[in-house]
Coordinates of C-alpha atoms and ligand atoms in Angstrom, one line a residue:
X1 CA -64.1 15.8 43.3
X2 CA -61.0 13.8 43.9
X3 CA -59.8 13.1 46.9
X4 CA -62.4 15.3 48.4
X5 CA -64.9 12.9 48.9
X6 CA -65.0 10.8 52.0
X7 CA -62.5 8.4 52.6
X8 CA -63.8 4.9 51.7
X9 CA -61.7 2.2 53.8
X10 CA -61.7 -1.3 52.3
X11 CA -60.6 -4.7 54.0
X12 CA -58.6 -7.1 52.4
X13 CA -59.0 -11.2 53.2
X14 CA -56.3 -13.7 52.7
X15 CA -57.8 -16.1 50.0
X16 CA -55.8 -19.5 48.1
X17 CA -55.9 -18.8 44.7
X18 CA -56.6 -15.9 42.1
X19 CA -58.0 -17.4 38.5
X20 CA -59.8 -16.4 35.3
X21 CA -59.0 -14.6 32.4
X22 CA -59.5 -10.6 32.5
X23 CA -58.3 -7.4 30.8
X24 CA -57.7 -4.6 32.9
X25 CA -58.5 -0.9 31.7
X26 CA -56.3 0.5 29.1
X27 CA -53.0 2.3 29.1
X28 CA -53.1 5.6 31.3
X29 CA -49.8 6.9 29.5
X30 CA -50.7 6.1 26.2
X31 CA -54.3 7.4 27.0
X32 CA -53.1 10.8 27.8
X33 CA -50.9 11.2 25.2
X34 CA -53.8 10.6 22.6
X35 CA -56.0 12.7 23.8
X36 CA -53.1 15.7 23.9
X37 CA -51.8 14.6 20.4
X38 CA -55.7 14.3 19.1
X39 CA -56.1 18.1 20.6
X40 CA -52.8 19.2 18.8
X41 CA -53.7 17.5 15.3
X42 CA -55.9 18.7 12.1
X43 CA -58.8 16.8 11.8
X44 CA -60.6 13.9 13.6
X45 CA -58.8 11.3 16.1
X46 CA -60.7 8.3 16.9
X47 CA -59.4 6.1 20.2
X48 CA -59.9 2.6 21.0
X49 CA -59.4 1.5 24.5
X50 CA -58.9 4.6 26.1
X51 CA -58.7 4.4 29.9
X52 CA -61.4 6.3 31.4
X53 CA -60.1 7.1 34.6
X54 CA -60.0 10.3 36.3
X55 CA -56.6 11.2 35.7
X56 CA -57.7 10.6 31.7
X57 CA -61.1 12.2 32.0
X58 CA -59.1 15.3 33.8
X59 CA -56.7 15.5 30.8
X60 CA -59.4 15.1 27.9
X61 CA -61.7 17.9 30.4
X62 CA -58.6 20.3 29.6
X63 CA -57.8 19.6 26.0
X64 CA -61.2 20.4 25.7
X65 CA -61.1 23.9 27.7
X66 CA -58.1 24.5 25.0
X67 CA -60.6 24.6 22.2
X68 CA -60.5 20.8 21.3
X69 CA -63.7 18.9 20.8
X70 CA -63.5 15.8 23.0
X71 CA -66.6 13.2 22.7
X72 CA -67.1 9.6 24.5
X73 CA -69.1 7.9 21.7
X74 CA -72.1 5.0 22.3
X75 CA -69.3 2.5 21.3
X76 CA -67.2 3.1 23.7
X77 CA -64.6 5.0 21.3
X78 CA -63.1 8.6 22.0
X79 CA -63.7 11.6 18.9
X80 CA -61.2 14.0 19.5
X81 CA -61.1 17.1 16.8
X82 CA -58.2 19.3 17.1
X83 CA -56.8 22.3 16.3
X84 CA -53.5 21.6 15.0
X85 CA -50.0 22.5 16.1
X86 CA -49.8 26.2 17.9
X87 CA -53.8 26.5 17.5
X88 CA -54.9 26.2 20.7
X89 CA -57.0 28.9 22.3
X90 CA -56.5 30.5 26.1
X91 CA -58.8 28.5 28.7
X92 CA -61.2 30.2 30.3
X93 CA -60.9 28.6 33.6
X94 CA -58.2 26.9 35.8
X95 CA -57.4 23.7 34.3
X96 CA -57.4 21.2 37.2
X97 CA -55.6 18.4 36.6
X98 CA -56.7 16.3 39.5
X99 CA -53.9 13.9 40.9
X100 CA -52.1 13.7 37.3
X101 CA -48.7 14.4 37.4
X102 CA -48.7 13.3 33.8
X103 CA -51.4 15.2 32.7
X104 CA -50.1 18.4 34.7
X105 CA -46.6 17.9 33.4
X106 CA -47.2 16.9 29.4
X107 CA -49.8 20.1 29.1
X108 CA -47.5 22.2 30.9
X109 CA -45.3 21.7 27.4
X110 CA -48.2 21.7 25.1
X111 CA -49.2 25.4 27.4
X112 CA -45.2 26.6 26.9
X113 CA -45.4 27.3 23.0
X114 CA -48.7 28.2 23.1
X115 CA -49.1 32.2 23.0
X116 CA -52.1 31.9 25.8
X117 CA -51.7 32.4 29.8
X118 CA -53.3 29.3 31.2
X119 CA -53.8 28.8 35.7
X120 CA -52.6 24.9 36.4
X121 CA -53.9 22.9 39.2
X122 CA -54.7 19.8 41.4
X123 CA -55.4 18.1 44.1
X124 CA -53.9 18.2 47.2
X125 CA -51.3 15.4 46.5
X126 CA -50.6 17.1 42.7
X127 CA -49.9 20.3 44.8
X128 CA -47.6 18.7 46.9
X129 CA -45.0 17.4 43.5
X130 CA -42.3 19.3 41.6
X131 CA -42.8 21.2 38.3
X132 CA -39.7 22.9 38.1
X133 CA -38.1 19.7 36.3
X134 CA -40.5 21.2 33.3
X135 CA -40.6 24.6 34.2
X136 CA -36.3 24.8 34.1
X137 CA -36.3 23.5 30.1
X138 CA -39.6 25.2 28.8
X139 CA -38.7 28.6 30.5
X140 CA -35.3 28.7 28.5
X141 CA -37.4 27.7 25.3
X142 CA -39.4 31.0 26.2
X143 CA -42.6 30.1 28.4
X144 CA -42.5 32.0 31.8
X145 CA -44.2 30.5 34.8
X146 CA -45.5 32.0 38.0
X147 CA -45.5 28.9 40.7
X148 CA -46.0 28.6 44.4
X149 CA -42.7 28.0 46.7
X150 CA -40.6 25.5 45.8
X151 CA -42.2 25.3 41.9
X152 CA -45.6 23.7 43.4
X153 CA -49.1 24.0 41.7
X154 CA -51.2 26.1 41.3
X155 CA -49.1 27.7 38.7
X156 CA -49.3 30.5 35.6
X157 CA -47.8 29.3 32.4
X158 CA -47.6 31.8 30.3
X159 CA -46.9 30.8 26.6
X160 CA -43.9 31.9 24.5
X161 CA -44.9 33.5 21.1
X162 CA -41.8 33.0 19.2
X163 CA -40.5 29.8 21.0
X164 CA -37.1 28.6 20.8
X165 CA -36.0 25.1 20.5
X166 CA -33.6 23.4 22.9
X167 CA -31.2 20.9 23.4
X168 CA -31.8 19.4 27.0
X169 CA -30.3 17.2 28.9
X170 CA -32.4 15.5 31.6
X171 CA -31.0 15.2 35.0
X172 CA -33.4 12.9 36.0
X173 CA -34.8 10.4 34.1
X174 CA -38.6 11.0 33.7
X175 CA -40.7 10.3 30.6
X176 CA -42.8 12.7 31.6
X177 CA -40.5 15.7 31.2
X178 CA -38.9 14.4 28.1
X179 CA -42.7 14.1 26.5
X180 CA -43.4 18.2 28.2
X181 CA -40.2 19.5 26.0
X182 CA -40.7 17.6 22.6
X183 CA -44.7 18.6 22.9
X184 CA -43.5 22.3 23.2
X185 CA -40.8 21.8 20.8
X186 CA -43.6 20.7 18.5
X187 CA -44.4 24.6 18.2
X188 CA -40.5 25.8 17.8
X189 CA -39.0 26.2 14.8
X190 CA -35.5 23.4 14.1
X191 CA -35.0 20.7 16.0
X192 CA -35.5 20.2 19.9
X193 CA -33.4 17.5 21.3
X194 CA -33.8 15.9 24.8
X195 CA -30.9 13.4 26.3
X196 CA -32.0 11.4 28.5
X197 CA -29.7 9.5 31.2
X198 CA -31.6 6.4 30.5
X199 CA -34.0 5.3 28.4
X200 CA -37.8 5.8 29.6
X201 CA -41.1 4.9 28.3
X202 CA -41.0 5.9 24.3
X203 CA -45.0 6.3 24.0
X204 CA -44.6 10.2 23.0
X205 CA -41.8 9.5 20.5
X206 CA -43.9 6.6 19.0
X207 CA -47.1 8.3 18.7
X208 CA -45.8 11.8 17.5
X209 CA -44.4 9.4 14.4
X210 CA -47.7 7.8 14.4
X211 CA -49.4 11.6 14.5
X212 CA -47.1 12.8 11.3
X213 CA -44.1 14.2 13.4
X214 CA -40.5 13.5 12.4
X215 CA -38.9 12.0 15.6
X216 CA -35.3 11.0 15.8
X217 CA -33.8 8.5 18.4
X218 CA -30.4 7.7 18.7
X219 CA -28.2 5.9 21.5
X220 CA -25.7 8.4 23.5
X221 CA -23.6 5.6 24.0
X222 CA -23.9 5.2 27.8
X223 CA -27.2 3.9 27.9
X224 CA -29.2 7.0 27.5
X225 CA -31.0 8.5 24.4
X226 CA -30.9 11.3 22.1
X227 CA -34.2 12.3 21.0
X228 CA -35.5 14.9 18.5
X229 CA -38.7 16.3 17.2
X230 CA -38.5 18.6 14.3
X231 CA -40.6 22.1 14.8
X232 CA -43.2 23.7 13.4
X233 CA -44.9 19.9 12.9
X234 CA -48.4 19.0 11.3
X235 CA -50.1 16.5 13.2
X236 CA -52.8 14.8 11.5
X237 CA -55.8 13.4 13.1
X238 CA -54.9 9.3 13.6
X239 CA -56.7 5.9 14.8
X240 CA -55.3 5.1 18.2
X241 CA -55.8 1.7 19.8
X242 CA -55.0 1.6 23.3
X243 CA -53.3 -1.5 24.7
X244 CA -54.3 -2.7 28.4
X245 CA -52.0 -0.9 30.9
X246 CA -48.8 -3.2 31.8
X247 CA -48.5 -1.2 35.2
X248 CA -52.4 -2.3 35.9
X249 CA -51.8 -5.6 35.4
X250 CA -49.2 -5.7 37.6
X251 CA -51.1 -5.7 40.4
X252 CA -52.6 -9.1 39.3
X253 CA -49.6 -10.4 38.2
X254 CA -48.0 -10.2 41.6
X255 CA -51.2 -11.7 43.5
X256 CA -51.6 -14.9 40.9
X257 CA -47.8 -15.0 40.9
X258 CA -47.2 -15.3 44.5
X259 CA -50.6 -17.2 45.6
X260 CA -49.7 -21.0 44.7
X261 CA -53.0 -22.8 42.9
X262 CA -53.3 -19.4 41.0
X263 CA -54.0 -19.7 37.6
X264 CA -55.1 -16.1 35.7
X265 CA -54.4 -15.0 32.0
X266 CA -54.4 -11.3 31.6
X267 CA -55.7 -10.2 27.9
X268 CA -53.7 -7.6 25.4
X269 CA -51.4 -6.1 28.2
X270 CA -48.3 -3.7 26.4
X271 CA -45.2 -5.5 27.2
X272 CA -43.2 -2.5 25.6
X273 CA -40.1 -3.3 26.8
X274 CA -39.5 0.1 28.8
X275 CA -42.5 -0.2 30.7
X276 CA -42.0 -4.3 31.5
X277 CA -39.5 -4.5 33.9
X278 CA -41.7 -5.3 36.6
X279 CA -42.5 -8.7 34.8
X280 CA -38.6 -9.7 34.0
X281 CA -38.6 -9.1 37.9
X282 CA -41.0 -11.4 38.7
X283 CA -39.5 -14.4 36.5
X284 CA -36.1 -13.4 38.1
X285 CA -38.1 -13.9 41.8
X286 CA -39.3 -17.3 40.1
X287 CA -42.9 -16.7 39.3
X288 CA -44.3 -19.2 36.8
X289 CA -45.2 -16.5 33.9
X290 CA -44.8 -16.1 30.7
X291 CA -46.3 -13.7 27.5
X292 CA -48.4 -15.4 25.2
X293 CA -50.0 -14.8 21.5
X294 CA -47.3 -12.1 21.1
X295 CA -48.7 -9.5 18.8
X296 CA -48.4 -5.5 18.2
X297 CA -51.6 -3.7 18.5
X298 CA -51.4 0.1 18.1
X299 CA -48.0 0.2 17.0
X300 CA -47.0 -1.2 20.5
X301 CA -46.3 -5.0 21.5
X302 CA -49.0 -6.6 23.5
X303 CA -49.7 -10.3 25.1
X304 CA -51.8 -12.6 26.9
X305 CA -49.8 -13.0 30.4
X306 CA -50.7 -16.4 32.0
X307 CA -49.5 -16.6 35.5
X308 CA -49.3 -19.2 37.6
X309 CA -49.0 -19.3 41.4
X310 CA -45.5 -20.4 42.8
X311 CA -42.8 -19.9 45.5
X312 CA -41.2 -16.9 44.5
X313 CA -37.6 -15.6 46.0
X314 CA -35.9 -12.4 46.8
X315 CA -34.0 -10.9 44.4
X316 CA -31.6 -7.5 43.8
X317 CA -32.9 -5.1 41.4
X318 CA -30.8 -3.5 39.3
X319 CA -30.7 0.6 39.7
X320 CA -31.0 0.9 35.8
X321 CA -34.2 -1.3 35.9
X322 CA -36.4 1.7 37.9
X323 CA -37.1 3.8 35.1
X324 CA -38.9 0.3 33.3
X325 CA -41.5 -0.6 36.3
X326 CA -41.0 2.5 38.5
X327 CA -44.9 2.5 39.2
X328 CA -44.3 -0.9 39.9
X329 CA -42.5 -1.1 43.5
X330 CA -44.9 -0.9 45.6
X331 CA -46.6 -4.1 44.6
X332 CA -43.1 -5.4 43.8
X333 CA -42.6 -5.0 48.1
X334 CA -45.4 -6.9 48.2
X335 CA -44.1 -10.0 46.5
X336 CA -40.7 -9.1 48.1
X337 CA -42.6 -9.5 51.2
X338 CA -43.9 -13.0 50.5
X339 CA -40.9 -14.4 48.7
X340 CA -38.0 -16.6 50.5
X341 CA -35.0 -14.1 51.7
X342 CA -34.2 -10.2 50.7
X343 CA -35.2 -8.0 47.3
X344 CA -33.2 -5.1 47.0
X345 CA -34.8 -2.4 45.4
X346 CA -31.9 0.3 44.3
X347 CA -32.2 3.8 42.1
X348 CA -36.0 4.4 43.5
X349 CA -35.1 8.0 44.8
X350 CA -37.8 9.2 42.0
X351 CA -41.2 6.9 43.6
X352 CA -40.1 9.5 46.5
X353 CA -41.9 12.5 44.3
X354 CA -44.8 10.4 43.0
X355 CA -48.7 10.5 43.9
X356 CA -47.2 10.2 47.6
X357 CA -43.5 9.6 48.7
X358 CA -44.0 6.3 47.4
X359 CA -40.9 4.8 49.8
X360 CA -41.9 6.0 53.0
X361 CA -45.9 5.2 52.0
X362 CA -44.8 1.3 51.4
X363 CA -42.3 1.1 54.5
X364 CA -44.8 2.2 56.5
X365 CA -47.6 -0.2 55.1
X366 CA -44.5 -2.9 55.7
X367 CA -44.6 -2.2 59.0
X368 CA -48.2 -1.7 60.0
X369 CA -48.5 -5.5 58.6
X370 CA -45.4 -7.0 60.6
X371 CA -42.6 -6.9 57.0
X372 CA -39.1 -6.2 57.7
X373 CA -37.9 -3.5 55.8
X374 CA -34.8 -1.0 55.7
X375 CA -35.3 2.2 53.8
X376 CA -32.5 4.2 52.6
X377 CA -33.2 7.5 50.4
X378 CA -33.2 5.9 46.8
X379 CA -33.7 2.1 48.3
X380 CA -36.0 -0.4 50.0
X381 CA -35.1 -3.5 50.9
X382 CA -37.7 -5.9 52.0
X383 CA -37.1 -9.3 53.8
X384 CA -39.9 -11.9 52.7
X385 CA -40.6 -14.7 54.9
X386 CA -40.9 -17.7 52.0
X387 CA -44.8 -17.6 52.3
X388 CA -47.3 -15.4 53.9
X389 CA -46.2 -12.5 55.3
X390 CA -48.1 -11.6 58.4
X391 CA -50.9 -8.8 57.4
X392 CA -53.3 -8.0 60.5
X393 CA -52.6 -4.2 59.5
X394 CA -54.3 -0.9 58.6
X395 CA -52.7 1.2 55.9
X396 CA -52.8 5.0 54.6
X397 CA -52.9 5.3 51.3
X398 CA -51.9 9.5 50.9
X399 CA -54.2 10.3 48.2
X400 CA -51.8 7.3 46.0
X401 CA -53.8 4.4 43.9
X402 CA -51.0 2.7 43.3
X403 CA -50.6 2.6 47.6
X404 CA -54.2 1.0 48.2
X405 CA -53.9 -1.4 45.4
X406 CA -50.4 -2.9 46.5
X407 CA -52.2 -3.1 49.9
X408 CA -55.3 -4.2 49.3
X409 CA -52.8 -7.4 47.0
X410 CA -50.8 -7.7 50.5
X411 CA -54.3 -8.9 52.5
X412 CA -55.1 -12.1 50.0
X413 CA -51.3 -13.0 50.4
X414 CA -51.2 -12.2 54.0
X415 CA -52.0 -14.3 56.8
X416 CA -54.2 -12.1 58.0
X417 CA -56.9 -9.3 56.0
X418 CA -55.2 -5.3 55.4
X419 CA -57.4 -3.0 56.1
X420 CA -56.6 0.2 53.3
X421 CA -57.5 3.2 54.6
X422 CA -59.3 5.0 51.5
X423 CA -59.8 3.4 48.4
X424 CA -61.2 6.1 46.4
X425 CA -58.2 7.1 44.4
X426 CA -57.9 3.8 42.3
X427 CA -60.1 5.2 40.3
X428 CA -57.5 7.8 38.9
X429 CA -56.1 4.7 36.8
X430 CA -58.0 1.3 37.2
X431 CA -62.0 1.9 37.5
X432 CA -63.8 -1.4 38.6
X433 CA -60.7 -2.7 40.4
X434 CA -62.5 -3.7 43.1
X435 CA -65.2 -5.7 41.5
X436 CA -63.1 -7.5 38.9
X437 CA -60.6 -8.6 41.9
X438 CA -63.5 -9.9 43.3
X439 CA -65.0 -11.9 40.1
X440 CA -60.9 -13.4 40.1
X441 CA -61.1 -14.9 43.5
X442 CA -60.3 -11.7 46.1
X443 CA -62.6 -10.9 48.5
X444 CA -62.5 -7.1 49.1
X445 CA -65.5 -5.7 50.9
X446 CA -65.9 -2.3 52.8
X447 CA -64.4 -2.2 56.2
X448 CA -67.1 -2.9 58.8
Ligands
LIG501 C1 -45.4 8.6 33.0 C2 -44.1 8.6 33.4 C3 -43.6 8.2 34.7 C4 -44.7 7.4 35.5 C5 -46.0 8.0 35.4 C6 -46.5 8.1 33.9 C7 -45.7 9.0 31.6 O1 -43.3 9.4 35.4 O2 -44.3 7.4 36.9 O3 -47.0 7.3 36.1 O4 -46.9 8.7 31.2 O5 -44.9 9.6 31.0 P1 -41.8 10.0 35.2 O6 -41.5 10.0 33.8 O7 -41.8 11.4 35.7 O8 -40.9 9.1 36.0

């Protein structure tokens, strides 16, 4: 099971140059949300793409458990038959949700208008993050929940029969709460309405449109959003094609970018502008990278991203940036780490409540590999070097993907290889990580 099995350390050696063409697995939001959407619709949903991960497999395991049929066919393509708005049926079972704070979070809303008690959990680093941010709105739109101290998994959700809709405001920014409240408000009858301080990823509102819902969004003037579902929705069963996950490819995008003689095109990656902040980064910083054979597949925008290898330079990063590439800082510190002068990371305080506390896991992978740093609560600043940053060091990853593959990026820019302590967890989000880096020009191996 996740995270249970023993720890699989993995070395990482400098190399010159990353090149080839790949596509990386596809989008683990957009994934999620059409298997939960497939679940809540009448009649048959067919995905393209879908990222089999754990975190995806966990999520499709549950709809499933809910009464959905949920089949992988020879082809490659997901069959999901649902049973539409408000007709899901009590699980027998605890649903685990592995290390998914997306999956936990979005079914927690789907759970909260269902009339059904249903027993959450995860692993040990989902038992560690906060669910009162969903548990606050979906209790006042009738859903009670029993949690453990401080609103941790395992929890009881017990459904509302006669929900009621709400008008929310978010206090923190967080896609993932937003999506929790319109699911439930799916179920309620009027409108429920979620304002969000900033804009985050849109995925829910565009594939509830895409499903048959009536979603509204409108600016709140201040650079936030009003968004609205209207109750008591039909879904209906839809085609989904899955783009390539943007915050996948990132980790490739920062190794080709910041290893001169690079040369790597990656294939049909979203470039949905809330989720590409990572990339405007990276041209800020210098890197030589640009979006090619712009298209929309799946309702979203997708391109080729060529990168070439360059001399990349520290930049600041806007606070209002985070919610756009917030996944994205730790690799970001990495090609902080290599670029001439400082980056300035500001407004991260949310990577603290993440798969790990996602500023204190990278400062201390900084340091175990020689990397100035200063770490405030919502900010990381990381002074590069202008070229290799020193390496030599062994990281913990905390039970965090996104943590070993950041790392594992640092030892082929390094001067010397990273050792990452457990490597087991990238397969929550990017299966086959290790053996496409390798077929690009990395040379990962097991730690001797
Ligand atoms: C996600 C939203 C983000 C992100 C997570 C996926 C989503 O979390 O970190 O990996 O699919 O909605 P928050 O919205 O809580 O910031």
């Amino acid at each position: 099971m996740t995270g249970q099995a023993a720890a699989r350390p993995h070395v990482s050696h400098p190399v010159e140059a990353l090149s080839g063409s790949a596509r990386v697995p596809g989008d683990k939001s957009i994934s999620h949300r059409a298997l939960i959407f497939g679940a809540l619709a009448t009649g048959t949903t067919r995905v393209t793409g879908l990222l089999e991960g754990e975190d995806v497999l966990r999520t499709g395991a549950a709809m499933r458990a809910l009464g959905a049929e949920v089949e992988r066919g020879a082809d490659g393509d997901w069959t999901i038959r649902g049973r539409g708005v408000g007709g899901l049926g009590e699980p027998a079972d605890i649903l685990d949700l592995g290390n998914s704070g997306t999956g936990a979070r979005l079914i927690a809303g789907v759970l909260a208008t269902h009339p059904i008690t249903t027993f959450v959990t995860g692993d040990a680093s989902l038992r560690r993050r906060p669910m009162g941010r969903v548990k606050v709105p979906l209790e006042q739109m009738g859903a009670r929940f029993i949690t453990r101290a401080g609103d941790r998994l395992p929890m009881a959700v017990i459904g509302a029969a006669n929900p009621l809709p709400i008008e929310y405001r978010l206090p923190v920014a967080s896609a993932q709460v937003k999506s929790a409240i319109l699911l439930a408000g799916l179920v309620a009858p009027g409108r429920t309405t979620v304002i969000e301080p900033e804009a985050t990823r849109d995925h829910t509102e565009n594939l509830l449109r895409h499903f048959g819902a009536t979603v509204t969004v409108a600016p709140d003037g201040k650079g936030g959003r009003i968004v609205s579902v209207t109750g008591e929705a039909e879904l209906a069963g839809r085609d989904v094609v899955v783009p390539t996950d943007p915050s996948s490819a990132a980790f490739l995008a920062v190794a080709a970018a910041a290893l001169p003689g690079s040369d790597l095109t990656l294939q049909g990656v979203g470039i949905n502008p809330l989720r590409a902040g990572l990339y405007q980064t990276l041209r800020e910083m210098g890197a030589d990278l640009r979006f090619d054979n712009r298209r929309i597949e799946g309702g979203e925008p997708v391109a080729d991203i060529v990168i070439r290898g360059a001399r990349l330079k520290g930049v600041e990063v806007p606070a209002e940036r985070a919610p756009s590439m917030i996944d994205e800082y730790p690799v970001l510190a990495v090609a902080a780490a290599c670029a001439e002068g400082r980056t300035v990371m500001a407004g991260i305080q949310e990577m603290r409540v993440k798969e790990s506390d996602r500023i204190a896991a990278v400062a201390a992978g900084l340091a175990a590999n020689g990397i100035d740093y200063a770490e405030t609560p919502d900010s990381l600043t990381v002074q590069g070097r202008g070229g290799r940053p020193r390496g030599g060091g062994k990281v913990v990853t905390h039970m965090d993907h996104r943590i070993a593959m950041s790392f594992l990026m640092l030892g082929l820019l390094a001067e010397r290889a990273v050792t990452v302590d457990d490597v087991g967890m990238i397969d929550t989000s990017f299966p086959g990580f290790v053996g496409l880096m390798n077929r690009l020009g990395a040379r990962i191996e097991v730690a001797a």
